[in-house]
Amino acid sequence: MAFGFRVGVPGMSVRVSTRGVRTSVGPRAARISVGSGGTRISSGVGPLYASSSLGGGRRRTSTTRSRAAAPSAAQLERARRQAERAQQEAERDAAIAQLNELRRQATSVHLQSFGPARPPVVPGPPQLSLAWALAETQAHHLAGLGIFARAERAAAKRRAEEDAPTYLAAEETRLHAVHSELTAEAGRWWQALVANDEETVCEAVNHAFCDNPAAGCAVGVDGAVLSVVMRQQDIDSLPDQMPGVTPSGRPTLKTLSKRDRTLWWLTSMGSNIVATLKEAFAVAPGIMAIDLAVLTRLPATQRLGFVAYGRWTRQAIEAGPWRETTDALRFLDIGQDVACSVTTTASGNLSSTIKPLDTSRLPGLQCLLDHAQDDAESGDATLAGLDGDLRANTPAAHSAPLPDHYRIHSVAEWKTQTACPTPPPTPAAPTHAPALPSHAPATALTPGQNLVLPEEAWQELFIAFSFAGADADLTLFLTGTNGQVTCDEDFVFYNQPSAAQGAARLLGKQPDGPHIVERAALHLAALPAHIQRVTVAVNMDVDTGLTCAALTHAALHMDCATGAAWTFRPPAEPDVRAMAVAELYRHTTHGQQVWKLRAIGQGWADGLDGLARAHGVNVT
């Protein structure tokens, strides 16, 4: 059946809108409407019109969602002021906490405890084993032997097995002798300290003073009395504010009054004085009294002056209860002949001005003041140039590294000292070969530093790599601009000691005193044009399994006939078995070609194989 559409009511009209579809039928006087919104009847006669709903159809109710109101300008302003107040209160609280901590640290130094000095105990030497000795002797005897020289390597290992027990016994005997000598020396030092030897006491006390907040310096000993000078913080360096409370009890910051500033500074000075006395008595057991004088920069003249001095006995300091910060002010009461620039007025207030004390009646203090220098440029006052009868033993002298008394001597050193037969001789260095690095003045280079070589060095440049502790080999790589060799013949090592028709050659390895030195020579001007770079490298012996950290006193030294010399100490890398120490390369400056030297110190963990591959050598 075909589609059809029927309208069954004559005169029906249709109204369509977005709210639905409605139909109506009938004349204007009585018209019925059906559709969305229910059935309605309407009547309209003349200018009048009325409409009502028929039936009990469901009413639709609509709700209107209220729109969110934006904050007003007043609300935003109140929020901004609240945020500013919160930020200000946070900054104020942080400043209060910082000032409280600063004052606590400055006035509580005397609360520290210092343990009494004890006789020094020298640690024993390292324990050595036969396995270690065998590894060392094998490294020595296998030096310079190629991995394919099987017969020579077998013979070298037999010699190593023979030398190992003797080498072990010699090293153990030597180390025990060193330990006995150090123990005796420590005993002599302790006896000198207890006997109040001036140099020993001043050195020990100054070493203890080197980390004090108020710099102290022991300058002399008279019997059982130690003389100390102390540098107190300047009063002008104190902050201008201090924590306080408002009338309503809220925390705040208020201006530091002159009285509070003076009290803070005086308490800080007393705290530092007591701490200095306690530490000096702890370090020097034979000292029974200390004459201490305090220097500071005076606010009126900005010159150094003495503001306190006196004598304090060991009994008075050790008997005093040091539990509170206010106990620091007791230094004025327990000393002898104490003088202080800060005095108490008749009304009980502290004096507001700080004036220098008269030292004309004290020749020692006057001499000390005459030789005191104020280093104002550095922002901190220091004492320098103390001479005459007052000795300054500065803490900087203790910053040098301590010597290694238990340094293990290499097999080469042991053979040299005991006149044992040496391994098969290596090619002797020419008479004009360079000496040890320590024998010629040289310019010390740092990693990455480069310089232009003088023309004399182009003709003949001598290279010496000195070391101890383990065995290592010197190698040269003659490369192009890309850092790669053009052929394996440009790789100079112990099995191929010469290249470029002798322009680059190894001169051999020899013991020289406590070191082993391997030398090489370069004729830079005679190198072919395709060779743009020469890398000077070292590698550890493959049979030992040691890294560059086993080398001691390692240094690369270069010099030429004119006497110009350069030296570089490569880093002792614990994970590196081969290292490019330095590089010589062509460079064009102002249209002229020169040779430059660069210190490198870059290593390879996989040893000579990795180093050779990185420079283009065919490693099979």
mmCIF file of C-alpha atoms in Angstrom, residues 121-406:
data_model
loop_
_atom_site.group_PDB
_atom_site.id
_atom_site.type_symbol
_atom_site.label_atom_id
_atom_site.label_comp_id
_atom_site.label_asym_id
_atom_site.label_seq_id
_atom_site.Cartn_x
_atom_site.Cartn_y
_atom_site.Cartn_z
ATOM 1 C CA VAL A 121 98.023 7.145 69.573
ATOM 2 C CA VAL A 122 99.706 6.405 66.255
ATOM 3 C CA PRO A 123 97.689 4.034 64.043
ATOM 4 C CA GLY A 124 99.481 0.946 62.849
ATOM 5 C CA PRO A 125 100.738 0.410 59.297
ATOM 6 C CA PRO A 126 98.516 -1.236 56.674
ATOM 7 C CA GLN A 127 98.420 -5.010 56.607
ATOM 8 C CA LEU A 128 100.146 -6.497 53.566
ATOM 9 C CA SER A 129 99.698 -9.960 52.135
ATOM 10 C CA LEU A 130 101.678 -12.278 49.913
ATOM 11 C CA ALA A 131 98.986 -12.015 47.218
ATOM 12 C CA TRP A 132 99.447 -8.249 47.153
ATOM 13 C CA ALA A 133 103.226 -8.577 46.941
ATOM 14 C CA LEU A 134 102.924 -11.069 44.076
ATOM 15 C CA ALA A 135 100.669 -8.678 42.152
ATOM 16 C CA GLU A 136 103.163 -5.854 42.637
ATOM 17 C CA THR A 137 106.199 -7.889 41.560
ATOM 18 C CA GLN A 138 104.340 -9.250 38.536
ATOM 19 C CA ALA A 139 103.410 -5.728 37.470
ATOM 20 C CA HIS A 140 107.049 -4.725 37.757
ATOM 21 C CA HIS A 141 108.538 -7.667 35.868
ATOM 22 C CA LEU A 142 105.883 -7.698 33.134
ATOM 23 C CA ALA A 143 106.353 -4.019 32.353
ATOM 24 C CA GLY A 144 107.258 -3.472 28.732
ATOM 25 C CA LEU A 145 106.510 -7.035 27.608
ATOM 26 C CA GLY A 146 103.964 -7.517 24.851
ATOM 27 C CA ILE A 147 101.018 -9.830 25.352
ATOM 28 C CA PHE A 148 102.328 -12.152 22.657
ATOM 29 C CA ALA A 149 105.819 -12.491 24.201
ATOM 30 C CA ARG A 150 104.745 -15.651 25.981
ATOM 31 C CA ALA A 151 108.176 -17.031 26.873
ATOM 32 C CA GLU A 152 109.404 -13.710 28.234
ATOM 33 C CA ARG A 153 106.213 -13.228 30.222
ATOM 34 C CA ALA A 154 106.473 -16.713 31.742
ATOM 35 C CA ALA A 155 110.062 -15.996 32.823
ATOM 36 C CA ALA A 156 109.002 -12.638 34.238
ATOM 37 C CA LYS A 157 106.258 -14.278 36.299
ATOM 38 C CA ARG A 158 108.770 -16.777 37.713
ATOM 39 C CA ARG A 159 111.050 -13.911 38.772
ATOM 40 C CA ALA A 160 108.032 -12.194 40.334
ATOM 41 C CA GLU A 161 107.214 -15.293 42.389
ATOM 42 C CA GLU A 162 110.804 -15.378 43.632
ATOM 43 C CA ASP A 163 110.839 -11.683 44.588
ATOM 44 C CA ALA A 164 107.399 -11.498 46.209
ATOM 45 C CA PRO A 165 108.266 -12.979 49.681
ATOM 46 C CA THR A 166 111.414 -10.888 49.984
ATOM 47 C CA TYR A 167 109.636 -7.728 48.844
ATOM 48 C CA LEU A 168 106.804 -8.370 51.330
ATOM 49 C CA ALA A 169 109.189 -8.899 54.236
ATOM 50 C CA ALA A 170 111.166 -5.768 53.347
ATOM 51 C CA GLU A 171 108.057 -3.583 53.171
ATOM 52 C CA GLU A 172 106.648 -4.936 56.439
ATOM 53 C CA THR A 173 109.968 -4.327 58.203
ATOM 54 C CA ARG A 174 110.197 -0.799 56.807
ATOM 55 C CA LEU A 175 106.603 0.078 57.724
ATOM 56 C CA HIS A 176 107.019 -1.214 61.269
ATOM 57 C CA ALA A 177 110.157 0.893 61.593
ATOM 58 C CA VAL A 178 108.198 3.938 60.382
ATOM 59 C CA HIS A 179 105.488 3.179 62.964
ATOM 60 C CA SER A 180 108.068 2.960 65.746
ATOM 61 C CA GLU A 181 109.592 6.266 64.663
ATOM 62 C CA LEU A 182 106.190 7.965 64.554
ATOM 63 C CA THR A 183 105.315 6.588 67.997
ATOM 64 C CA ALA A 184 108.549 7.935 69.423
ATOM 65 C CA GLU A 185 107.970 11.292 67.746
ATOM 66 C CA ALA A 186 104.437 11.453 69.145
ATOM 67 C CA GLY A 187 105.807 10.721 72.607
ATOM 68 C CA ARG A 188 108.348 13.531 72.304
ATOM 69 C CA TRP A 189 105.620 15.909 71.126
ATOM 70 C CA TRP A 190 103.408 15.041 74.087
ATOM 71 C CA GLN A 191 106.251 15.568 76.545
ATOM 72 C CA ALA A 192 106.974 18.970 74.979
ATOM 73 C CA LEU A 193 103.301 19.922 75.239
ATOM 74 C CA VAL A 194 103.055 18.901 78.878
ATOM 75 C CA ALA A 195 106.340 20.702 79.631
ATOM 76 C CA ASN A 196 104.866 23.928 78.097
ATOM 77 C CA ASP A 197 107.337 24.192 75.260
ATOM 78 C CA GLU A 198 106.350 27.520 73.712
ATOM 79 C CA GLU A 199 106.371 26.522 70.072
ATOM 80 C CA THR A 200 104.548 23.241 70.706
ATOM 81 C CA VAL A 201 101.873 24.803 72.916
ATOM 82 C CA CYS A 202 101.209 27.724 70.562
ATOM 83 C CA GLU A 203 100.956 25.417 67.558
ATOM 84 C CA ALA A 204 98.526 23.043 69.292
ATOM 85 C CA VAL A 205 96.341 25.826 70.697
ATOM 86 C CA ASN A 206 96.203 27.735 67.405
ATOM 87 C CA HIS A 207 95.227 24.578 65.566
ATOM 88 C CA ALA A 208 92.293 24.230 67.975
ATOM 89 C CA PHE A 209 91.381 27.923 67.592
ATOM 90 C CA CYS A 210 91.177 27.831 63.794
ATOM 91 C CA ASP A 211 87.405 27.123 63.723
ATOM 92 C CA ASN A 212 86.325 29.496 66.519
ATOM 93 C CA PRO A 213 83.704 32.189 65.784
ATOM 94 C CA ALA A 214 85.999 34.756 67.428
ATOM 95 C CA ALA A 215 89.493 34.402 65.983
ATOM 96 C CA GLY A 216 92.021 33.591 68.686
ATOM 97 C CA CYS A 217 95.775 33.317 68.526
ATOM 98 C CA ALA A 218 98.257 32.080 71.133
ATOM 99 C CA VAL A 219 101.298 34.348 70.985
ATOM 100 C CA GLY A 220 103.598 33.208 73.783
ATOM 101 C CA VAL A 221 104.211 31.098 76.886
ATOM 102 C CA ASP A 222 105.849 32.231 80.115
ATOM 103 C CA GLY A 223 106.262 29.309 82.490
ATOM 104 C CA ALA A 224 102.745 27.954 82.964
ATOM 105 C CA VAL A 225 101.023 31.114 81.669
ATOM 106 C CA LEU A 226 99.809 31.328 78.073
ATOM 107 C CA SER A 227 99.270 34.674 76.312
ATOM 108 C CA VAL A 228 96.334 34.823 73.900
ATOM 109 C CA VAL A 229 94.891 37.607 71.780
ATOM 110 C CA MET A 230 91.274 37.404 70.580
ATOM 111 C CA ARG A 231 89.465 39.342 67.881
ATOM 112 C CA GLN A 232 85.907 40.197 68.963
ATOM 113 C CA GLN A 233 83.093 40.963 66.534
ATOM 114 C CA ASP A 234 82.604 44.704 65.967
ATOM 115 C CA ILE A 235 79.646 46.236 67.760
ATOM 116 C CA ASP A 236 78.646 48.007 64.534
ATOM 117 C CA SER A 237 78.068 44.629 62.902
ATOM 118 C CA LEU A 238 75.138 43.831 65.193
ATOM 119 C CA PRO A 239 71.633 44.189 63.669
ATOM 120 C CA ASP A 240 69.585 47.354 64.182
ATOM 121 C CA GLN A 241 66.452 45.551 65.351
ATOM 122 C CA MET A 242 65.508 43.030 67.982
ATOM 123 C CA PRO A 243 62.351 41.002 68.760
ATOM 124 C CA GLY A 244 59.734 42.581 71.034
ATOM 125 C CA VAL A 245 55.997 42.609 71.806
ATOM 126 C CA THR A 246 53.327 45.246 71.345
ATOM 127 C CA PRO A 247 51.153 46.500 74.280
ATOM 128 C CA SER A 248 48.547 43.992 73.159
ATOM 129 C CA GLY A 249 51.052 41.144 73.353
ATOM 130 C CA ARG A 250 51.644 40.636 69.613
ATOM 131 C CA PRO A 251 55.219 39.858 68.431
ATOM 132 C CA THR A 252 56.972 42.681 66.646
ATOM 133 C CA LEU A 253 60.403 44.082 65.729
ATOM 134 C CA LYS A 254 61.677 47.108 67.551
ATOM 135 C CA THR A 255 64.771 49.250 67.191
ATOM 136 C CA LEU A 256 67.744 47.984 69.165
ATOM 137 C CA SER A 257 68.549 50.553 71.832
ATOM 138 C CA LYS A 258 72.110 51.520 72.715
ATOM 139 C CA ARG A 259 71.860 49.732 76.063
ATOM 140 C CA ASP A 260 70.540 46.519 74.515
ATOM 141 C CA ARG A 261 73.164 46.677 71.770
ATOM 142 C CA THR A 262 75.959 47.094 74.321
ATOM 143 C CA LEU A 263 74.583 44.278 76.485
ATOM 144 C CA TRP A 264 74.348 41.946 73.471
ATOM 145 C CA TRP A 265 77.906 42.769 72.407
ATOM 146 C CA LEU A 266 79.289 42.439 75.962
ATOM 147 C CA THR A 267 77.564 39.065 76.476
ATOM 148 C CA SER A 268 78.909 37.868 73.132
ATOM 149 C CA MET A 269 82.428 38.961 74.051
ATOM 150 C CA GLY A 270 82.215 37.226 77.420
ATOM 151 C CA SER A 271 80.919 34.057 75.773
ATOM 152 C CA ASN A 272 83.832 34.032 73.321
ATOM 153 C CA ILE A 273 86.361 34.768 76.073
ATOM 154 C CA VAL A 274 85.143 31.888 78.236
ATOM 155 C CA ALA A 275 85.034 29.493 75.261
ATOM 156 C CA THR A 276 88.570 30.481 74.237
ATOM 157 C CA LEU A 277 89.843 29.931 77.779
ATOM 158 C CA LYS A 278 88.092 26.552 78.125
ATOM 159 C CA GLU A 279 89.474 25.293 74.810
ATOM 160 C CA ALA A 280 93.024 26.492 75.519
ATOM 161 C CA PHE A 281 93.079 24.810 78.934
ATOM 162 C CA ALA A 282 91.753 21.595 77.368
ATOM 163 C CA VAL A 283 94.394 21.531 74.635
ATOM 164 C CA ALA A 284 97.393 22.504 76.804
ATOM 165 C CA PRO A 285 97.340 20.417 80.000
ATOM 166 C CA GLY A 286 100.450 22.124 81.416
ATOM 167 C CA ILE A 287 99.013 25.665 81.257
ATOM 168 C CA MET A 288 97.664 26.871 84.592
ATOM 169 C CA ALA A 289 96.694 30.461 83.707
ATOM 170 C CA ILE A 290 95.973 32.471 80.572
ATOM 171 C CA ASP A 291 96.570 36.156 79.947
ATOM 172 C CA LEU A 292 93.966 37.131 77.345
ATOM 173 C CA ALA A 293 93.461 40.438 75.555
ATOM 174 C CA VAL A 294 90.546 41.329 73.273
ATOM 175 C CA LEU A 295 90.871 43.469 70.158
ATOM 176 C CA THR A 296 88.005 45.015 68.209
ATOM 177 C CA ARG A 297 87.312 47.929 65.902
ATOM 178 C CA LEU A 298 86.143 50.907 67.926
ATOM 179 C CA PRO A 299 82.924 52.499 66.636
ATOM 180 C CA ALA A 300 84.095 56.086 67.150
ATOM 181 C CA THR A 301 87.421 55.863 65.292
ATOM 182 C CA GLN A 302 87.037 52.624 63.299
ATOM 183 C CA ARG A 303 90.527 51.673 64.471
ATOM 184 C CA LEU A 304 91.667 48.578 66.337
ATOM 185 C CA GLY A 305 91.897 48.867 70.075
ATOM 186 C CA PHE A 306 91.953 46.699 73.188
ATOM 187 C CA VAL A 307 88.592 46.555 74.967
ATOM 188 C CA ALA A 308 89.262 43.856 77.583
ATOM 189 C CA TYR A 309 92.164 42.013 79.162
ATOM 190 C CA GLY A 310 92.935 40.027 82.280
ATOM 191 C CA ARG A 311 94.271 36.770 83.675
ATOM 192 C CA TRP A 312 92.087 33.710 84.251
ATOM 193 C CA THR A 313 93.289 30.571 86.019
ATOM 194 C CA ARG A 314 92.435 26.993 85.118
ATOM 195 C CA GLN A 315 90.794 26.478 88.506
ATOM 196 C CA ALA A 316 88.459 29.466 88.076
ATOM 197 C CA ILE A 317 87.339 28.380 84.584
ATOM 198 C CA GLU A 318 86.896 24.687 85.362
ATOM 199 C CA ALA A 319 85.023 25.382 88.611
ATOM 200 C CA GLY A 320 82.537 27.811 87.116
ATOM 201 C CA PRO A 321 79.004 26.614 86.284
ATOM 202 C CA TRP A 322 78.479 27.434 82.609
ATOM 203 C CA ARG A 323 74.812 26.628 82.041
ATOM 204 C CA GLU A 324 73.066 29.841 80.963
ATOM 205 C CA THR A 325 73.878 32.550 78.438
ATOM 206 C CA THR A 326 74.044 35.106 81.253
ATOM 207 C CA ASP A 327 76.895 33.119 82.835
ATOM 208 C CA ALA A 328 79.147 34.582 80.139
ATOM 209 C CA LEU A 329 79.220 37.899 82.007
ATOM 210 C CA ARG A 330 80.948 36.179 84.953
ATOM 211 C CA PHE A 331 84.270 36.585 83.139
ATOM 212 C CA LEU A 332 84.396 40.064 84.738
ATOM 213 C CA ASP A 333 84.242 38.604 88.248
ATOM 214 C CA ILE A 334 86.390 35.447 88.194
ATOM 215 C CA GLY A 335 89.509 36.879 86.544
ATOM 216 C CA GLN A 336 92.512 38.695 87.933
ATOM 217 C CA ASP A 337 93.319 42.306 87.002
ATOM 218 C CA VAL A 338 90.378 42.344 84.590
ATOM 219 C CA ALA A 339 89.781 45.564 82.672
ATOM 220 C CA CYS A 340 86.865 46.173 80.286
ATOM 221 C CA SER A 341 85.774 49.134 78.180
ATOM 222 C CA VAL A 342 82.127 48.571 79.076
ATOM 223 C CA THR A 343 81.520 49.838 82.601
ATOM 224 C CA THR A 344 78.491 50.118 84.865
ATOM 225 C CA THR A 345 77.272 53.572 85.835
ATOM 226 C CA ALA A 346 76.161 54.582 89.317
ATOM 227 C CA SER A 347 72.548 53.978 88.360
ATOM 228 C CA GLY A 348 73.318 50.430 87.273
ATOM 229 C CA ASN A 349 73.211 51.056 83.532
ATOM 230 C CA LEU A 350 75.896 50.059 81.087
ATOM 231 C CA SER A 351 78.064 52.718 79.535
ATOM 232 C CA SER A 352 76.844 53.663 76.049
ATOM 233 C CA THR A 353 80.300 54.350 74.593
ATOM 234 C CA ILE A 354 83.195 51.950 74.080
ATOM 235 C CA LYS A 355 86.637 53.479 74.471
ATOM 236 C CA PRO A 356 90.033 51.771 74.072
ATOM 237 C CA LEU A 357 91.843 50.680 77.190
ATOM 238 C CA ASP A 358 95.130 52.299 78.106
ATOM 239 C CA THR A 359 97.887 49.783 77.390
ATOM 240 C CA SER A 360 100.859 52.062 77.937
ATOM 241 C CA ARG A 361 101.589 50.284 81.229
ATOM 242 C CA LEU A 362 101.576 46.881 79.496
ATOM 243 C CA PRO A 363 104.530 46.701 77.066
ATOM 244 C CA GLY A 364 103.486 43.362 75.611
ATOM 245 C CA LEU A 365 99.994 44.554 74.695
ATOM 246 C CA GLN A 366 101.259 47.847 73.343
ATOM 247 C CA CYS A 367 103.745 46.027 71.141
ATOM 248 C CA LEU A 368 100.970 43.756 69.933
ATOM 249 C CA LEU A 369 98.743 46.733 69.108
ATOM 250 C CA ASP A 370 101.536 48.528 67.292
ATOM 251 C CA HIS A 371 101.987 45.524 65.002
ATOM 252 C CA ALA A 372 98.291 44.819 64.458
ATOM 253 C CA GLN A 373 96.907 45.522 61.000
ATOM 254 C CA ASP A 374 93.225 45.895 60.210
ATOM 255 C CA ASP A 375 92.288 44.353 56.871
ATOM 256 C CA ALA A 376 89.254 46.526 56.212
ATOM 257 C CA GLU A 377 88.961 45.620 52.523
ATOM 258 C CA SER A 378 87.937 42.050 53.263
ATOM 259 C CA GLY A 379 85.167 43.108 55.621
ATOM 260 C CA ASP A 380 86.793 41.376 58.577
ATOM 261 C CA ALA A 381 89.657 42.376 60.791
ATOM 262 C CA THR A 382 92.645 40.093 61.015
ATOM 263 C CA LEU A 383 95.918 40.192 62.918
ATOM 264 C CA ALA A 384 99.093 40.139 60.928
ATOM 265 C CA GLY A 385 102.734 41.065 61.281
ATOM 266 C CA LEU A 386 103.058 40.097 64.920
ATOM 267 C CA ASP A 387 106.787 40.064 65.732
ATOM 268 C CA GLY A 388 109.129 40.789 68.613
ATOM 269 C CA ASP A 389 108.477 38.723 71.690
ATOM 270 C CA LEU A 390 104.916 37.828 70.628
ATOM 271 C CA ARG A 391 104.785 34.989 68.106
ATOM 272 C CA ALA A 392 101.844 34.469 65.785
ATOM 273 C CA ASN A 393 101.251 30.890 64.819
ATOM 274 C CA THR A 394 98.504 31.234 62.224
ATOM 275 C CA PRO A 395 95.921 28.465 61.693
ATOM 276 C CA ALA A 396 96.563 28.624 57.929
ATOM 277 C CA ALA A 397 99.770 26.682 58.515
ATOM 278 C CA HIS A 398 97.680 23.652 59.456
ATOM 279 C CA SER A 399 95.753 23.554 56.179
ATOM 280 C CA ALA A 400 98.547 21.814 54.251
ATOM 281 C CA PRO A 401 97.907 18.137 53.528
ATOM 282 C CA LEU A 402 99.634 15.686 55.850
ATOM 283 C CA PRO A 403 102.376 13.478 54.402
ATOM 284 C CA ASP A 404 101.645 9.808 53.841
ATOM 285 C CA HIS A 405 104.119 8.152 56.196
ATOM 286 C CA TYR A 406 102.868 4.683 55.275
#
